[in-house]
């Protein structure tokens, strides 16, 4: 899910709008491999998900394309609950084979992905959160199909929307769920207990839907048409080429060990992008995850922004892509620049948005997706600073004008790209403006914390727990 506030009238929005205006790449892909023959394995990291694990497994059994292996890793450690027991009962009731691992102490999600990318032998590794529900019955099938449209595509995921009570109730009527329930009475512990909780839950879901329209339907779709991939992927249910994921861990384990920041799925996406691969979003399939509470948004936003800045520090070479490409555009084209142009004679497999692989090309020439990444980083830092500068300078007229123009742009974009009634989408965008700006104006706190850690203490491992002797101890990532 989208965790941070989104600035709708920034340079990345202009870039996405240009992508919506341009026609798609006319190259017809000719995949070298048939996606129908791909072997799919699923890994589900679990940590205190006893209220959602059965719904997750039930939605997995309702897929048109079933995986070969399903591995459930309980990383709860001393905080372990009944998730593993419920999952085993569900597997026995439905006659399926479920592999499980229960760890004695929590070592984090990255270790799970690293181990399974090396030990599994399948072609595709679907990383599924234990609180995710695959709403579309062809989610896995569509993701694998799009994943194999080009050798340069490393990961594929569908649209991520908030999990609603109606979706959970629909899963509870499915045959796999009823097989597990039997004659027992099931009480949904995630159902709101009173009207106040129900109202907060609906508000959180509406806010996440609003952000999904801006982030996924507008920004990601426009950038995908312009550059062939999404700049910042969303976790929850992501299908990876297992071989690419394994090579990624081989590359970064000696450098980062298991420290992939608090947003490990974004680290993986940027690392794949740095090697020349693309991460795509399949817009016609949907997975749902629980929406975070509105009361927890400020804390999650600060944590998200800190990890976002840390990732861009790690992969700063991607942010310099616009400068690299500008410099190369002023030089005469040589033969070694042919790898930027698809459809050359040496390429027998046609693929849209084809580019050369390897970090050397990233350092020398940059990546097309580096431009929207740089624009997103620029507006995430620049816009909150601009607002505070206008406040401190007492320029209230200019401040009101900037906020009004940004709010107007947000309403226009939301009404244009929302799937429902346009007027209602515009009203929702207007109603959520105060919430967005509460989160936007606190961004300098995360920026200041990051700056202190980077330039003063020279420490970027502040989210890694340490034992009493000062040695690093991996932290379990909570979603």
CSV table of N, CA and C in Angstrom, one decimal, residues 11-13 15-16 219-220 222-224 226-232 273 308 312 318-319 321-322 325 367-379:
chain,number,residue,atom,x,y,z
A,11,UNK,N,6.8,17.8,-10.6
A,11,UNK,CA,7.4,17.5,-11.9
A,11,UNK,C,7.2,16.0,-12.3
A,12,UNK,N,7.1,15.1,-11.3
A,12,UNK,CA,6.8,13.7,-11.7
A,12,UNK,C,5.4,13.6,-12.3
A,13,UNK,N,4.4,14.4,-11.8
A,13,UNK,CA,3.1,14.4,-12.4
A,13,UNK,C,3.2,14.8,-13.9
A,15,UNK,N,5.7,14.5,-15.8
A,15,UNK,CA,6.4,13.4,-16.6
A,15,UNK,C,5.3,12.3,-16.8
A,16,UNK,N,4.5,11.9,-15.8
A,16,UNK,CA,3.5,10.9,-16.0
A,16,UNK,C,2.5,11.4,-17.1
A,219,UNK,N,0.3,8.0,-11.8
A,219,UNK,CA,1.7,8.1,-11.9
A,219,UNK,C,2.3,6.8,-12.5
A,220,UNK,N,2.0,5.7,-11.9
A,220,UNK,CA,2.7,4.4,-12.4
A,220,UNK,C,2.3,4.1,-13.8
A,222,UNK,N,1.4,6.2,-16.2
A,222,UNK,CA,2.0,7.2,-17.1
A,222,UNK,C,3.5,6.9,-17.2
A,223,UNK,N,4.2,6.6,-16.1
A,223,UNK,CA,5.6,6.3,-16.2
A,223,UNK,C,5.8,5.0,-16.9
A,224,UNK,N,5.0,4.0,-16.7
A,224,UNK,CA,5.1,2.7,-17.4
A,224,UNK,C,5.0,2.9,-18.9
A,226,UNK,N,5.8,5.6,-20.5
A,226,UNK,CA,6.9,6.4,-21.0
A,226,UNK,C,8.2,5.6,-20.9
A,227,UNK,N,8.4,4.9,-19.8
A,227,UNK,CA,9.7,4.3,-19.6
A,227,UNK,C,9.7,2.8,-19.4
A,228,UNK,N,8.5,2.1,-19.4
A,228,UNK,CA,8.4,0.7,-19.4
A,228,UNK,C,8.3,0.0,-18.1
A,229,UNK,N,8.2,0.8,-17.0
A,229,UNK,CA,8.1,0.2,-15.7
A,229,UNK,C,7.6,1.2,-14.6
A,230,UNK,N,7.4,0.7,-13.4
A,230,UNK,CA,7.0,1.5,-12.3
A,230,UNK,C,8.2,2.0,-11.6
A,231,UNK,N,8.2,3.3,-11.2
A,231,UNK,CA,9.4,3.8,-10.4
A,231,UNK,C,9.5,3.2,-9.0
A,232,UNK,N,8.4,3.0,-8.3
A,232,UNK,CA,8.4,2.5,-7.0
A,232,UNK,C,7.3,1.4,-6.9
A,273,UNK,N,16.3,-2.5,-10.9
A,273,UNK,CA,16.3,-1.4,-11.9
A,273,UNK,C,17.8,-1.0,-12.1
A,308,UNK,N,12.9,5.8,2.3
A,308,UNK,CA,12.9,6.2,1.0
A,308,UNK,C,14.2,7.0,0.7
A,312,UNK,N,17.5,6.0,-1.8
A,312,UNK,CA,18.0,6.9,-2.9
A,312,UNK,C,19.5,7.2,-2.6
A,318,UNK,N,21.2,6.0,-9.9
A,318,UNK,CA,19.9,6.1,-10.7
A,318,UNK,C,19.4,7.5,-10.8
A,319,UNK,N,19.5,8.2,-9.7
A,319,UNK,CA,19.1,9.6,-9.7
A,319,UNK,C,19.9,10.5,-10.6
A,321,UNK,N,20.7,9.7,-13.5
A,321,UNK,CA,20.4,9.3,-14.9
A,321,UNK,C,20.1,10.5,-15.8
A,322,UNK,N,19.2,11.5,-15.4
A,322,UNK,CA,18.9,12.6,-16.3
A,322,UNK,C,20.2,13.3,-16.8
A,325,UNK,N,22.1,11.1,-19.3
A,325,UNK,CA,21.4,11.0,-20.6
A,325,UNK,C,21.5,12.4,-21.3
A,367,UNK,N,19.5,5.3,-16.6
A,367,UNK,CA,18.4,4.4,-16.9
A,367,UNK,C,17.2,5.3,-17.2
A,368,UNK,N,16.3,5.0,-18.1
A,368,UNK,CA,15.1,5.8,-18.4
A,368,UNK,C,14.3,6.0,-17.1
A,369,UNK,N,14.1,5.0,-16.3
A,369,UNK,CA,13.3,5.1,-15.1
A,369,UNK,C,14.0,5.9,-14.0
A,370,UNK,N,15.3,6.2,-14.2
A,370,UNK,CA,16.0,7.1,-13.2
A,370,UNK,C,15.5,8.5,-13.2
A,371,UNK,N,14.9,9.0,-14.4
A,371,UNK,CA,14.4,10.3,-14.5
A,371,UNK,C,13.2,10.5,-13.6
A,372,UNK,N,12.1,9.7,-13.7
A,372,UNK,CA,11.0,9.9,-12.7
A,372,UNK,C,11.4,9.6,-11.3
A,373,UNK,N,12.4,8.8,-11.0
A,373,UNK,CA,12.9,8.6,-9.6
A,373,UNK,C,13.5,9.9,-9.1
A,374,UNK,N,14.3,10.6,-9.9
A,374,UNK,CA,14.9,11.8,-9.5
A,374,UNK,C,13.8,12.9,-9.3
A,375,UNK,N,12.8,12.9,-10.2
A,375,UNK,CA,11.8,13.9,-10.0
A,375,UNK,C,10.9,13.7,-8.7
A,376,UNK,N,10.7,12.4,-8.4
A,376,UNK,CA,9.9,12.1,-7.2
A,376,UNK,C,10.7,12.5,-6.0
A,377,UNK,N,12.1,12.2,-6.0
A,377,UNK,CA,12.9,12.6,-4.8
A,377,UNK,C,13.0,14.1,-4.7
A,378,UNK,N,13.0,14.8,-5.8
A,378,UNK,CA,13.1,16.3,-5.8
A,378,UNK,C,11.9,16.9,-5.2
A,379,UNK,N,10.7,16.4,-5.6
A,379,UNK,CA,9.5,17.0,-5.1
A,379,UNK,C,9.2,16.6,-3.6
